[in-house]
mmCIF file with all atom_site columns, C-alpha atoms in Angstrom:
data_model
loop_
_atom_site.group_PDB
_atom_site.id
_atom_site.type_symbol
_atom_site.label_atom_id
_atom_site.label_alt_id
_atom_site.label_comp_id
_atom_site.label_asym_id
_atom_site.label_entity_id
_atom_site.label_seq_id
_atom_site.pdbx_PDB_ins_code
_atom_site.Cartn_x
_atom_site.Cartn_y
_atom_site.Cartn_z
_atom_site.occupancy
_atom_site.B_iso_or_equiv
_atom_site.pdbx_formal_charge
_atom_site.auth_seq_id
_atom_site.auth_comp_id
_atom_site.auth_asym_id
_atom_site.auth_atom_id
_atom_site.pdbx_PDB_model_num
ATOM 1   C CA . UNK Z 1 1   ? 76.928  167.377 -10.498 1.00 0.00 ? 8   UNK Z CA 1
ATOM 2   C CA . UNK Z 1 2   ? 76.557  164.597 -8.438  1.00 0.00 ? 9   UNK Z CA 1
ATOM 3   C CA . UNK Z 1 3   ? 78.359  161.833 -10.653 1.00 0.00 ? 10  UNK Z CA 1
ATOM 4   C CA . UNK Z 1 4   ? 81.174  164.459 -10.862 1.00 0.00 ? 11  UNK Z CA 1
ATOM 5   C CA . UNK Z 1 5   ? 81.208  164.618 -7.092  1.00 0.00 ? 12  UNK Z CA 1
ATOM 6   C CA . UNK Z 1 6   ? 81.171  160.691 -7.033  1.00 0.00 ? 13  UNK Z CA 1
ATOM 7   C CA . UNK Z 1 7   ? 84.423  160.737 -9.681  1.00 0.00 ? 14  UNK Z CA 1
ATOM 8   C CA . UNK Z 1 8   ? 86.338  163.184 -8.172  1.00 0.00 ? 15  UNK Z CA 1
ATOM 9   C CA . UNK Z 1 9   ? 85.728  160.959 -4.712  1.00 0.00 ? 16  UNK Z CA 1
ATOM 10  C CA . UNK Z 1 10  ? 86.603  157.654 -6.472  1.00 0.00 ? 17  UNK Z CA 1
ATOM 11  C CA . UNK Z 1 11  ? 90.087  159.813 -7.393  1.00 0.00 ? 18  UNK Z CA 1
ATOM 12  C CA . UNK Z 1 12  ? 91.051  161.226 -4.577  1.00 0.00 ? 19  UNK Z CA 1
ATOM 13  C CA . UNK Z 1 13  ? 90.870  158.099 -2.527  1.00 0.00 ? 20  UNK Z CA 1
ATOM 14  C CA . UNK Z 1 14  ? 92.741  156.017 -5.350  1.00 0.00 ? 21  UNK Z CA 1
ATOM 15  C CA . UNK Z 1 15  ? 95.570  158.751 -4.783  1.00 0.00 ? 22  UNK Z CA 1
ATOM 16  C CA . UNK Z 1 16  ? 95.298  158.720 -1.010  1.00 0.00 ? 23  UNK Z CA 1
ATOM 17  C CA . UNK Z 1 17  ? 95.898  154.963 -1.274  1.00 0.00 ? 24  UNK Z CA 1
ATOM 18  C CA . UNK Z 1 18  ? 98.823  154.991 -3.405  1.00 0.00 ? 25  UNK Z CA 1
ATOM 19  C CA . UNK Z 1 19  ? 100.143 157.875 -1.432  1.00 0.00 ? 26  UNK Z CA 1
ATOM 20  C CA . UNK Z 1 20  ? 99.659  155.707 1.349   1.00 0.00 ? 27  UNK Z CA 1
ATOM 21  C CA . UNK Z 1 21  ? 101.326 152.431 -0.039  1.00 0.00 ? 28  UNK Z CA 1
ATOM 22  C CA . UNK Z 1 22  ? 104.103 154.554 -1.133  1.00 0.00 ? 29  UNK Z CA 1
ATOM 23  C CA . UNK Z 1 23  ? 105.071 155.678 2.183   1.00 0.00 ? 30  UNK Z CA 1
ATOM 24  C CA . UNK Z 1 24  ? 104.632 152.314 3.605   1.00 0.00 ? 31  UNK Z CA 1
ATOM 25  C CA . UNK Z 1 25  ? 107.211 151.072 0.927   1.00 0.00 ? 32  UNK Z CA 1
ATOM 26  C CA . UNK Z 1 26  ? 109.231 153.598 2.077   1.00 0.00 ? 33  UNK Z CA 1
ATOM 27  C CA . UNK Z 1 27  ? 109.152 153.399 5.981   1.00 0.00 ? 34  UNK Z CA 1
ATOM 28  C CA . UNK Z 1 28  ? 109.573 149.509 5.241   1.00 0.00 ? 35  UNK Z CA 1
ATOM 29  C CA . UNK Z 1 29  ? 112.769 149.791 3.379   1.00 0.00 ? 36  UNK Z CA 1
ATOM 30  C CA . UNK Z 1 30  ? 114.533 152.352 5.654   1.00 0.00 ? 37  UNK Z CA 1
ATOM 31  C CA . UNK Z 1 31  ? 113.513 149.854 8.696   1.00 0.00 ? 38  UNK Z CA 1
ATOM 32  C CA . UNK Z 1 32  ? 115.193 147.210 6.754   1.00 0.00 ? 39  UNK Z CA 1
ATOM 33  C CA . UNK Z 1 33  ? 118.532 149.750 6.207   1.00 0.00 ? 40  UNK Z CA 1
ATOM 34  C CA . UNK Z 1 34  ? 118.335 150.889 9.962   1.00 0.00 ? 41  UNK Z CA 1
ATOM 35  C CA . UNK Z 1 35  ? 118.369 146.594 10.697  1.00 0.00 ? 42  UNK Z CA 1
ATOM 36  C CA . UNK Z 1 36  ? 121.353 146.399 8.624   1.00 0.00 ? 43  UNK Z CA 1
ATOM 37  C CA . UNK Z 1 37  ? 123.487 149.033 9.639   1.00 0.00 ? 44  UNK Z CA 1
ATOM 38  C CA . UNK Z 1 38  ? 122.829 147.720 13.497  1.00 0.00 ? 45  UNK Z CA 1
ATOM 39  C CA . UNK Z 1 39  ? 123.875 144.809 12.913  1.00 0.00 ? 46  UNK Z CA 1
ATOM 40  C CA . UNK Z 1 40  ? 126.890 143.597 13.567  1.00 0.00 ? 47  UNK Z CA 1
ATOM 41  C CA . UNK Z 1 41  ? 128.509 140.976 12.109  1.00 0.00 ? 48  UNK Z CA 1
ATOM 42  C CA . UNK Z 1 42  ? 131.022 138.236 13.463  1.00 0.00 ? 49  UNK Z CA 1
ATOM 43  C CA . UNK Z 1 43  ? 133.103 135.129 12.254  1.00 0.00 ? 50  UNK Z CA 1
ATOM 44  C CA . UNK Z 1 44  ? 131.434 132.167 11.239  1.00 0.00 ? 51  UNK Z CA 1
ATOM 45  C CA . UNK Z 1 45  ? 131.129 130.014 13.970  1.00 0.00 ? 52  UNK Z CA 1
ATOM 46  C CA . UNK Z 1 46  ? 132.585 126.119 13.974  1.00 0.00 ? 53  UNK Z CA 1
ATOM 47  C CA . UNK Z 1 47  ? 129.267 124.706 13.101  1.00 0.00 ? 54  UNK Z CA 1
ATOM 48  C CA . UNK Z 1 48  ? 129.454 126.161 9.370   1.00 0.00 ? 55  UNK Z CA 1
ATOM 49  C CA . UNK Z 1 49  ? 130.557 123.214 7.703   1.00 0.00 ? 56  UNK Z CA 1
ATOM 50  C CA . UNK Z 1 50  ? 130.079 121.632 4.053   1.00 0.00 ? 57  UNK Z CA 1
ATOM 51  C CA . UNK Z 1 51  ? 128.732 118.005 4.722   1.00 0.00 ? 58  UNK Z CA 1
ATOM 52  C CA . UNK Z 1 52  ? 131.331 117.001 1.506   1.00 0.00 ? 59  UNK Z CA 1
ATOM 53  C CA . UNK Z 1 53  ? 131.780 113.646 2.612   1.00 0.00 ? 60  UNK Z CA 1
ATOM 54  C CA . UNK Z 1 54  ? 128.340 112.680 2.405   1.00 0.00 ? 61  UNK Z CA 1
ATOM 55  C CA . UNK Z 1 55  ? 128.127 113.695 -1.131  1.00 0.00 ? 62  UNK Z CA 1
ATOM 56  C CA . UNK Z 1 56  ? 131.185 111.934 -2.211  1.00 0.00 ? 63  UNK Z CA 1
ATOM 57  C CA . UNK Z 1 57  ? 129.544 108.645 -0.721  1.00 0.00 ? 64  UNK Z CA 1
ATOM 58  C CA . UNK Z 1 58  ? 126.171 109.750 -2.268  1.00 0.00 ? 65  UNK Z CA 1
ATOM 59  C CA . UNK Z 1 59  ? 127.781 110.415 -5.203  1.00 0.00 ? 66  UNK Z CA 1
ATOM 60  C CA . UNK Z 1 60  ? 130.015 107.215 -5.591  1.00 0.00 ? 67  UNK Z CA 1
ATOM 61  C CA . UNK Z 1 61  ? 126.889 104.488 -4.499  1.00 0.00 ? 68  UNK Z CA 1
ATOM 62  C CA . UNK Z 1 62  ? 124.796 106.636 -7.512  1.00 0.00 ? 69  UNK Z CA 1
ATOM 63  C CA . UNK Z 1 63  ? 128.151 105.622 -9.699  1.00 0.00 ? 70  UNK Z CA 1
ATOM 64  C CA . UNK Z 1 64  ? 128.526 102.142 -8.401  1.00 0.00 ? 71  UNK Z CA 1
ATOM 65  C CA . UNK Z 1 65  ? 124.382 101.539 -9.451  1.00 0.00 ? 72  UNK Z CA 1
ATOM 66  C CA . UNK Z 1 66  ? 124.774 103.144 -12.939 1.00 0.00 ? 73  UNK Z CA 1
ATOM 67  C CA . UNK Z 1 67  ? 128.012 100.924 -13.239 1.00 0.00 ? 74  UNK Z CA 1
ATOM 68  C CA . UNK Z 1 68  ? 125.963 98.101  -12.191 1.00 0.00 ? 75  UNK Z CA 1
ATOM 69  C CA . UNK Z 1 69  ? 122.817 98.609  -14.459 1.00 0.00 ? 76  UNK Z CA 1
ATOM 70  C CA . UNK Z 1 70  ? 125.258 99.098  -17.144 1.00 0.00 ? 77  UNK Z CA 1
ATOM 71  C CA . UNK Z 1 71  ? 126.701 95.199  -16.432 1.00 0.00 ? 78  UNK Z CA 1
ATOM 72  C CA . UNK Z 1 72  ? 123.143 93.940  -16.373 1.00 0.00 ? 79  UNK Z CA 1
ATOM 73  C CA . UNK Z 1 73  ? 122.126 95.562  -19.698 1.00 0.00 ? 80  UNK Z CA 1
ATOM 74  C CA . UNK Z 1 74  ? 125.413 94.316  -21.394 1.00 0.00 ? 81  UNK Z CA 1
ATOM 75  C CA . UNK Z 1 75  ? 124.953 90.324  -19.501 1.00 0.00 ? 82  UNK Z CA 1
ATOM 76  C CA . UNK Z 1 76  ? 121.721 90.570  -20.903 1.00 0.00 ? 83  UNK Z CA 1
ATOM 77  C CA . UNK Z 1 77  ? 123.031 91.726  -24.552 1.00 0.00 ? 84  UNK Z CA 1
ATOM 78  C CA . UNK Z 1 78  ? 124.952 88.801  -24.494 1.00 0.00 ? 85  UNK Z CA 1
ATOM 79  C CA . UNK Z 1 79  ? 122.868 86.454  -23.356 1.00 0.00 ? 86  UNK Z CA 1
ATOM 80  C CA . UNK Z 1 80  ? 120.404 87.459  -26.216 1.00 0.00 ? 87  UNK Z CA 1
ATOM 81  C CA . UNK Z 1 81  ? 123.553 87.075  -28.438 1.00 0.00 ? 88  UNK Z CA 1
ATOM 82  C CA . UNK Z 1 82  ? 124.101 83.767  -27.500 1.00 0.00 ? 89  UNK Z CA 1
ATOM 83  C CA . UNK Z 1 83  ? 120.330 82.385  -27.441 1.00 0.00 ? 90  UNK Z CA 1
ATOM 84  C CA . UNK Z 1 84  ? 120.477 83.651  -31.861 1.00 0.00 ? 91  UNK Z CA 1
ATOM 85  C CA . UNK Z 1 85  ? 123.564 82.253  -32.132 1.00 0.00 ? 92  UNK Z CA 1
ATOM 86  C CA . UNK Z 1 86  ? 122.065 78.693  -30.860 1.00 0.00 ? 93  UNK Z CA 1
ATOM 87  C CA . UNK Z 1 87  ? 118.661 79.466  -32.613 1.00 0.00 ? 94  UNK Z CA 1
ATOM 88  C CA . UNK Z 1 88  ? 120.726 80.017  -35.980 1.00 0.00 ? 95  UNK Z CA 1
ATOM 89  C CA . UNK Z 1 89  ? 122.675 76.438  -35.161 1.00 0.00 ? 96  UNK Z CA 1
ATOM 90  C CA . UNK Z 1 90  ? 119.815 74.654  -34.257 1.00 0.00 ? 97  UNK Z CA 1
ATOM 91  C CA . UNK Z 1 91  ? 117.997 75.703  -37.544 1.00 0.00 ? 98  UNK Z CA 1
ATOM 92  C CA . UNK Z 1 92  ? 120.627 74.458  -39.692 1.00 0.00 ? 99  UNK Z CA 1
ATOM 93  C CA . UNK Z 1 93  ? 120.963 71.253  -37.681 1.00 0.00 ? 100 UNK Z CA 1
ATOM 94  C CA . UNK Z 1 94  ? 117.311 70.792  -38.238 1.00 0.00 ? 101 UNK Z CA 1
ATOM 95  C CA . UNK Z 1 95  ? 117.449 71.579  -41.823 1.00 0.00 ? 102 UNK Z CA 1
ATOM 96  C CA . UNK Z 1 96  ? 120.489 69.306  -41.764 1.00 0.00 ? 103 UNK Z CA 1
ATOM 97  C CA . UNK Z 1 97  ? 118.157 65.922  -39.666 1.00 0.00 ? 104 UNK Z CA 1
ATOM 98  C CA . UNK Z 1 98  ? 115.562 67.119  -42.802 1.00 0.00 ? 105 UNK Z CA 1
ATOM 99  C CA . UNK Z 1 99  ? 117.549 66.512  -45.460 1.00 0.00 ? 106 UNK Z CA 1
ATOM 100 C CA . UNK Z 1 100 ? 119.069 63.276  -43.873 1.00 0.00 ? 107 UNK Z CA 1
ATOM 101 C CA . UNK Z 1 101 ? 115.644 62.266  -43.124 1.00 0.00 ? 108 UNK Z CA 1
ATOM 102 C CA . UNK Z 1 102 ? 114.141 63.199  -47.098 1.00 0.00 ? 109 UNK Z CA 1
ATOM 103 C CA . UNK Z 1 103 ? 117.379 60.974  -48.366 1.00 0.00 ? 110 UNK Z CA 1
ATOM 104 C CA . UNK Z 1 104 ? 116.720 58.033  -46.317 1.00 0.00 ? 111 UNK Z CA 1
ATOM 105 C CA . UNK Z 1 105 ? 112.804 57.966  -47.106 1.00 0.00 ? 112 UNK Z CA 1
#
């Protein structure tokens, strides 16, 4: 009898609370309605602007550093380019002082 008591307790006081965060739900959103439909609304005022030109320049210094990374990775292509091309030369020149040297003794 007791742990019935106890249950029905526990139940009714689970159902009070909801009951209870229901209507504060409710009493919340009409407050929120009532703020909006007093409200009145004007023009935007001067001060709304788009700050446009500082993300063109932002935009353009980000383009002029890609650009630029993009000349240093292709000057140092190049440069790699050039330092096989001399490596290849040089071998054959030195293959070329060998031979020289092997026919002379």
């Amino acid at each position: 009898r007791v742990d019935q008591l106890k249950y029905d307790v526990q139940h009714l006081q689970t159902a009070l609370r909801n009951f209870q965060h229901r209507r504060y739900i409710r009493e919340q959103q009409e407050r929120q309605r009532e703020e909006l439909l007093a409200r009145t609304f004007t023009t935007n005022d001067s001060d709304t602007t788009i700050p446009i030109d500082e993300t063109l320049q932002y935009n353009e210094s980000l383009q002029n550093a890609h650009r630029g990374a993009d000349d240093l990775i292709g000057s140092g292509t190049n440069i790699l380019q050039g330092l096989r091309d001399q490596r290849v030369t040089l071998k054959g020149t030195h293959k070329k002082i060998l031979d020289v040297a092997n026919m002379l003794g």
